[in-house]
Tab-separated table of C-alpha atoms and ligand atoms in Angstrom:
chain	number	residue	atom	x	y	z
A	16	MET	CA	-0.007	-0.146	0.123
A	17	ILE	CA	0.980	3.568	-1.032
A	18	GLU	CA	-0.621	6.644	0.955
A	19	LEU	CA	-0.107	9.947	-0.248
A	20	LEU	CA	-0.661	12.484	2.799
A	21	ASP	CA	-1.534	16.099	1.917
A	22	VAL	CA	1.005	15.978	-0.879
A	23	ARG	CA	1.896	19.228	-2.613
A	24	TYR	CA	4.611	19.518	-5.459
A	25	SER	CA	5.499	22.281	-7.906
A	26	TYR	CA	7.948	21.715	-10.649
A	27	PRO	CA	10.886	24.179	-11.140
A	28	ARG	CA	9.437	26.904	-12.949
A	29	GLY	CA	5.894	25.403	-12.966
A	30	ALA	CA	3.185	26.271	-11.239
A	31	GLU	CA	1.789	23.963	-8.279
A	32	ALA	CA	1.132	20.625	-9.935
A	33	LEU	CA	-0.194	19.042	-6.749
A	34	ARG	CA	-2.027	21.205	-4.467
A	35	GLY	CA	-2.836	18.843	-1.561
A	36	VAL	CA	-3.530	15.224	-2.536
A	37	ALA	CA	-4.427	12.491	-0.298
A	38	LEU	CA	-4.822	9.126	-1.844
A	39	THR	CA	-4.251	5.419	-1.198
A	40	ILE	CA	-3.024	2.915	-3.517
A	41	ARG	CA	-4.334	-0.398	-2.114
A	42	GLU	CA	-3.788	-3.905	-2.937
A	43	GLY	CA	-5.744	-4.337	-6.135
A	44	ILE	CA	-6.040	-2.047	-9.247
A	45	THR	CA	-6.561	1.673	-8.639
A	46	SER	CA	-7.407	3.704	-11.865
A	47	LEU	CA	-6.369	7.492	-11.729
A	48	VAL	CA	-8.608	9.299	-14.114
A	49	GLY	CA	-8.903	12.833	-15.333
A	50	PRO	CA	-7.922	15.576	-17.851
A	51	ASN	CA	-4.326	16.211	-19.389
A	52	GLY	CA	-2.098	18.239	-17.311
A	53	SER	CA	-4.423	17.264	-13.810
A	54	GLY	CA	-1.241	15.676	-12.012
A	55	LYS	CA	-1.593	12.049	-12.720
A	56	THR	CA	1.943	11.361	-13.861
A	57	THR	CA	2.884	13.368	-11.089
A	58	ILE	CA	1.362	11.522	-8.529
A	59	LEU	CA	2.866	8.265	-9.826
A	60	LYS	CA	6.194	9.699	-9.630
A	61	ILE	CA	5.700	11.057	-6.154
A	62	SER	CA	4.264	7.492	-5.350
A	63	ALA	CA	7.450	5.903	-6.604
A	64	GLY	CA	9.959	8.453	-4.768
A	65	LEU	CA	11.044	9.665	-8.183
A	66	LEU	CA	10.120	13.245	-7.231
A	67	ARG	CA	10.281	14.536	-3.713
A	68	PRO	CA	7.051	16.439	-2.438
A	69	ALA	CA	7.533	19.979	-1.251
A	70	ALA	CA	5.057	19.137	1.734
A	71	GLY	CA	3.015	16.170	2.792
A	72	GLN	CA	4.144	12.542	3.291
A	73	VAL	CA	4.290	9.291	1.328
A	74	LEU	CA	4.027	6.093	3.141
A	75	VAL	CA	5.227	2.829	1.799
A	76	ASP	CA	3.662	0.114	3.478
A	77	GLY	CA	3.588	2.413	6.259
A	78	SER	CA	6.858	3.682	6.404
A	79	ASP	CA	7.634	7.375	5.552
A	80	LEU	CA	9.484	7.227	2.209
A	81	TRP	CA	11.425	10.769	2.877
A	82	SER	CA	12.166	10.459	6.688
A	83	ALA	CA	13.651	6.611	6.237
A	84	ASP	CA	17.572	6.464	6.506
A	85	PRO	CA	19.157	5.946	3.005
A	86	GLU	CA	19.361	2.173	3.255
A	87	GLU	CA	15.467	1.842	4.306
A	88	ARG	CA	14.498	4.353	1.469
A	89	LEU	CA	16.356	2.247	-1.148
A	90	ARG	CA	14.672	-1.005	0.073
A	91	LEU	CA	11.192	1.060	-0.156
A	92	ARG	CA	11.710	2.699	-3.580
A	93	ARG	CA	12.788	-0.993	-4.868
A	94	SER	CA	9.549	-2.049	-3.801
A	95	VAL	CA	7.982	0.410	-6.221
A	96	VAL	CA	7.885	0.110	-9.935
A	97	TYR	CA	7.022	3.033	-12.100
A	98	VAL	CA	6.583	2.331	-15.787
A	99	HIS	CA	6.680	5.520	-18.076
A	100	GLU	CA	4.291	6.370	-20.730
A	101	SER	CA	7.020	6.049	-23.461
A	102	PRO	CA	9.420	3.749	-22.028
A	103	VAL	CA	12.888	3.643	-22.866
A	104	VAL	CA	14.548	1.003	-24.470
A	105	MET	CA	18.208	0.298	-24.428
A	106	ARG	CA	20.379	-1.018	-26.899
A	107	GLY	CA	20.297	-5.209	-26.928
A	108	THR	CA	17.974	-7.654	-27.150
A	109	VAL	CA	14.266	-7.682	-25.930
A	110	GLU	CA	15.886	-10.402	-23.263
A	111	GLU	CA	18.497	-8.160	-22.010
A	112	ASN	CA	16.075	-5.200	-21.497
A	113	VAL	CA	13.379	-7.432	-19.795
A	114	ALA	CA	16.487	-8.507	-17.510
A	115	PHE	CA	17.736	-4.855	-16.594
A	116	GLY	CA	15.781	-4.401	-13.646
A	117	LEU	CA	17.015	-7.485	-12.090
A	118	ARG	CA	20.663	-6.901	-13.033
A	119	LEU	CA	20.417	-3.470	-11.640
A	120	ARG	CA	19.104	-5.191	-8.365
A	121	GLY	CA	22.316	-7.429	-8.494
A	122	VAL	CA	20.579	-10.582	-9.345
A	123	PRO	CA	23.014	-12.994	-11.060
A	124	ASP	CA	22.079	-13.796	-14.518
A	125	GLU	CA	21.582	-17.368	-13.846
A	126	GLU	CA	18.949	-16.739	-11.241
A	127	ALA	CA	17.552	-14.113	-13.332
A	128	ARG	CA	16.660	-16.357	-16.110
A	129	GLU	CA	13.603	-17.738	-15.073
A	130	GLY	CA	11.908	-14.544	-13.740
A	131	VAL	CA	12.918	-12.905	-17.245
A	132	ARG	CA	11.307	-15.931	-19.273
A	133	GLU	CA	8.080	-15.688	-17.352
A	134	ALA	CA	7.722	-12.057	-17.676
A	135	MET	CA	8.474	-12.391	-21.508
A	136	GLU	CA	5.657	-15.049	-21.773
A	137	MET	CA	3.152	-13.412	-19.776
A	138	LEU	CA	3.466	-10.455	-22.409
A	139	GLY	CA	3.463	-12.360	-25.537
A	140	LEU	CA	7.289	-11.629	-26.074
A	141	SER	CA	8.781	-14.809	-26.055
A	142	GLN	CA	9.357	-15.048	-29.994
A	143	LEU	CA	10.954	-11.808	-29.921
A	144	ALA	CA	13.551	-12.713	-27.099
A	145	SER	CA	16.463	-12.525	-29.286
A	146	ALA	CA	15.087	-9.376	-31.380
A	147	SER	CA	16.856	-6.066	-31.216
A	148	ALA	CA	14.857	-4.091	-28.585
A	149	ARG	CA	15.653	-0.628	-30.710
A	150	THR	CA	13.755	-2.175	-33.600
A	151	LEU	CA	10.308	-2.534	-31.869
A	152	SER	CA	7.269	-0.892	-32.416
A	153	ALA	CA	5.916	1.455	-29.737
A	154	GLY	CA	3.502	-0.969	-28.432
A	155	GLN	CA	6.101	-3.521	-28.389
A	156	ARG	CA	8.173	-1.368	-26.195
A	157	GLN	CA	5.577	-0.654	-23.874
A	158	LEU	CA	5.094	-4.605	-23.273
A	159	VAL	CA	8.971	-4.692	-23.075
A	160	ALA	CA	8.923	-1.977	-20.274
A	161	LEU	CA	6.035	-4.124	-18.637
A	162	ALA	CA	7.884	-7.210	-18.524
A	163	ARG	CA	11.010	-5.590	-17.082
A	164	ALA	CA	8.907	-4.413	-14.513
A	165	LEU	CA	7.372	-7.614	-13.717
A	166	ALA	CA	10.494	-9.468	-13.979
A	167	VAL	CA	11.333	-7.763	-10.466
A	168	SER	CA	8.273	-8.787	-8.962
A	169	PRO	CA	7.272	-5.517	-7.505
A	170	ARG	CA	4.856	-5.166	-4.360
A	171	HIS	CA	3.677	-1.823	-6.186
A	172	LEU	CA	3.504	-1.358	-9.742
A	173	LEU	CA	2.749	2.285	-11.070
A	174	LEU	CA	1.899	2.362	-14.957
A	175	ASP	CA	1.367	5.505	-16.977
A	176	GLU	CA	-1.056	5.033	-19.937
A	177	PRO	CA	-0.021	1.253	-20.285
A	178	THR	CA	-2.326	0.690	-23.187
A	179	ALA	CA	-1.711	3.909	-25.318
A	180	ASN	CA	-0.170	2.085	-27.903
A	181	LEU	CA	-1.545	-1.251	-27.878
A	182	ASP	CA	-3.754	-3.202	-30.409
A	183	ARG	CA	-6.744	-4.535	-28.977
A	184	GLU	CA	-5.150	-8.151	-28.384
A	185	ASN	CA	-2.322	-6.755	-26.387
A	186	ARG	CA	-4.565	-4.452	-24.361
A	187	ARG	CA	-6.554	-7.530	-23.344
A	188	ARG	CA	-3.444	-9.163	-22.619
A	189	VAL	CA	-2.078	-6.246	-20.275
A	190	ALA	CA	-5.857	-6.135	-18.892
A	191	ARG	CA	-5.553	-10.010	-17.727
A	192	VAL	CA	-1.886	-9.640	-16.511
A	193	LEU	CA	-2.708	-6.653	-14.530
A	194	ARG	CA	-5.627	-8.672	-12.907
A	195	THR	CA	-3.492	-11.712	-12.350
A	196	LEU	CA	-1.085	-9.254	-10.184
A	197	ALA	CA	-3.976	-7.813	-8.453
A	198	ARG	CA	-5.198	-10.862	-7.472
A	199	GLU	CA	-1.684	-11.832	-6.234
A	200	GLY	CA	-2.144	-8.895	-3.737
A	201	VAL	CA	0.393	-6.417	-5.767
A	202	SER	CA	-1.155	-2.912	-5.499
A	203	VAL	CA	-1.434	-1.645	-9.062
A	204	ALA	CA	-2.144	2.050	-9.916
A	205	VAL	CA	-2.906	3.070	-13.697
A	206	ALA	CA	-3.094	6.649	-15.231
A	207	THR	CA	-5.025	6.059	-18.051
A	208	HIS	CA	-7.419	8.057	-20.674
A	209	ASP	CA	-8.702	4.582	-21.389
A	210	ARG	CA	-12.016	4.849	-20.043
A	211	LEU	CA	-13.064	0.907	-20.845
A	212	LEU	CA	-10.023	-0.259	-19.674
A	213	ALA	CA	-10.591	1.786	-16.179
A	214	LEU	CA	-13.979	0.167	-16.012
A	215	GLU	CA	-13.300	-3.123	-16.697
A	216	ILE	CA	-9.816	-3.837	-14.506
A	217	SER	CA	-10.176	-1.514	-11.552
A	218	ASP	CA	-11.311	-2.017	-8.054
A	219	ARG	CA	-11.373	1.472	-7.734
A	220	ALA	CA	-10.864	4.818	-9.429
A	221	VAL	CA	-9.705	8.153	-8.327
A	222	LEU	CA	-10.619	11.548	-10.507
A	223	ILE	CA	-7.902	14.096	-10.385
A	224	GLU	CA	-8.746	17.689	-11.138
A	225	ASP	CA	-6.246	20.349	-11.408
A	226	GLY	CA	-3.744	19.040	-8.425
A	227	LEU	CA	-6.691	17.669	-6.493
A	228	VAL	CA	-8.525	14.514	-5.901
A	229	ALA	CA	-11.970	15.445	-7.221
A	230	ALA	CA	-13.830	12.202	-6.617
A	231	GLU	CA	-12.990	8.450	-5.504
A	232	GLY	CA	-14.866	5.477	-5.242
A	233	GLY	CA	-16.020	2.676	-7.435
A	234	PRO	CA	-15.062	2.893	-11.137
A	235	SER	CA	-18.423	3.015	-12.295
A	236	GLU	CA	-19.561	5.769	-9.910
A	237	VAL	CA	-16.358	7.661	-10.618
A	238	LEU	CA	-16.140	7.413	-14.392
A	239	GLU	CA	-19.962	8.153	-14.980
A	240	GLY	CA	-20.422	11.055	-16.993
A	241	LEU	CA	-16.703	11.377	-17.688
B	21	LIG	P1	-0.914	14.349	-16.390
B	21	LIG	O1	-0.318	13.041	-15.989
B	21	LIG	O2	-2.553	14.471	-15.676
B	21	LIG	O3	-1.404	14.807	-17.754
B	21	LIG	P2	0.980	15.979	-14.947
B	21	LIG	O4	1.413	15.387	-13.739
B	21	LIG	O5	2.012	15.356	-16.033
B	21	LIG	O6	-0.522	15.566	-15.485
B	21	LIG	O7	1.178	17.400	-14.623
B	21	LIG	C1	0.730	18.212	-13.767
B	21	LIG	C2	1.241	19.668	-14.385
B	21	LIG	O8	2.541	19.569	-14.028
B	21	LIG	C3	0.446	20.005	-15.444
B	21	LIG	O9	0.415	21.406	-15.402
B	21	LIG	C4	2.046	20.045	-16.347
B	21	LIG	O10	2.147	21.162	-17.262
B	21	LIG	C5	2.864	20.377	-15.136
B	21	LIG	N1	4.465	19.642	-15.593
B	21	LIG	C6	4.438	18.400	-15.808
B	21	LIG	N2	5.448	17.852	-16.076
B	21	LIG	C7	6.211	19.460	-15.683
B	21	LIG	C8	7.644	19.745	-15.918
B	21	LIG	N3	8.532	18.690	-16.182
B	21	LIG	N4	7.959	20.914	-15.757
B	21	LIG	C9	7.141	21.937	-15.454
B	21	LIG	N5	5.821	21.555	-15.506
B	21	LIG	C10	5.270	20.192	-15.535
């Protein structure tokens, strides 16, 4: 569980992007919906510990991220994975890209292999394992980034527009994978414009408007009229 308590954040030279956000990303799937520029990406980055709030607190499984000592903070941050809307893929093969997060965490290649294979299989990437990642389409890159995130088995998974470039089949596949993770007790947050996806997969929805939580509750209730 990740809790934001009265979080404020301003980008350098920007207006206040978050103006006192309180929300909880629980086990299961939480969708963040709302207009462009309302603060969804900023909330995900704050929740992942990538941005530090100007005020307020971020609790990861009950521990205050920014008052933790550096070692504890690293441990907490590693329990959260954020997947960017237009993920970076690196030189090398799809398999190497999927293994990247595990390598960063110092997992030996031998040990990593099974997790990487499984993550690629879940996202239908097994056939592409030896392909050069740089040659992939935008949709395939998104799948690789998601596989890279799954390979490290995060307790908390934060996704920014995960289906933006996907065709129907892959969109369905991603929806299925996220539901499986949710059943396994992962807390998943998805910032999305995909209203149908939000309705289909989420347990809760939070409407963000102008740097604040405007509504939250069951997905059909929150998404009604949007
Ligand atoms: P959303 O994900 O809902 O589209 P964002 O969290 O990306 O919203 O943006 C929230 C606000 O912060 C917007 O007003 C946006 O213009 C501003 N913003 C986002 N990123 C930056 C940045 N790097 N520098 C300055 N302002 C930014």
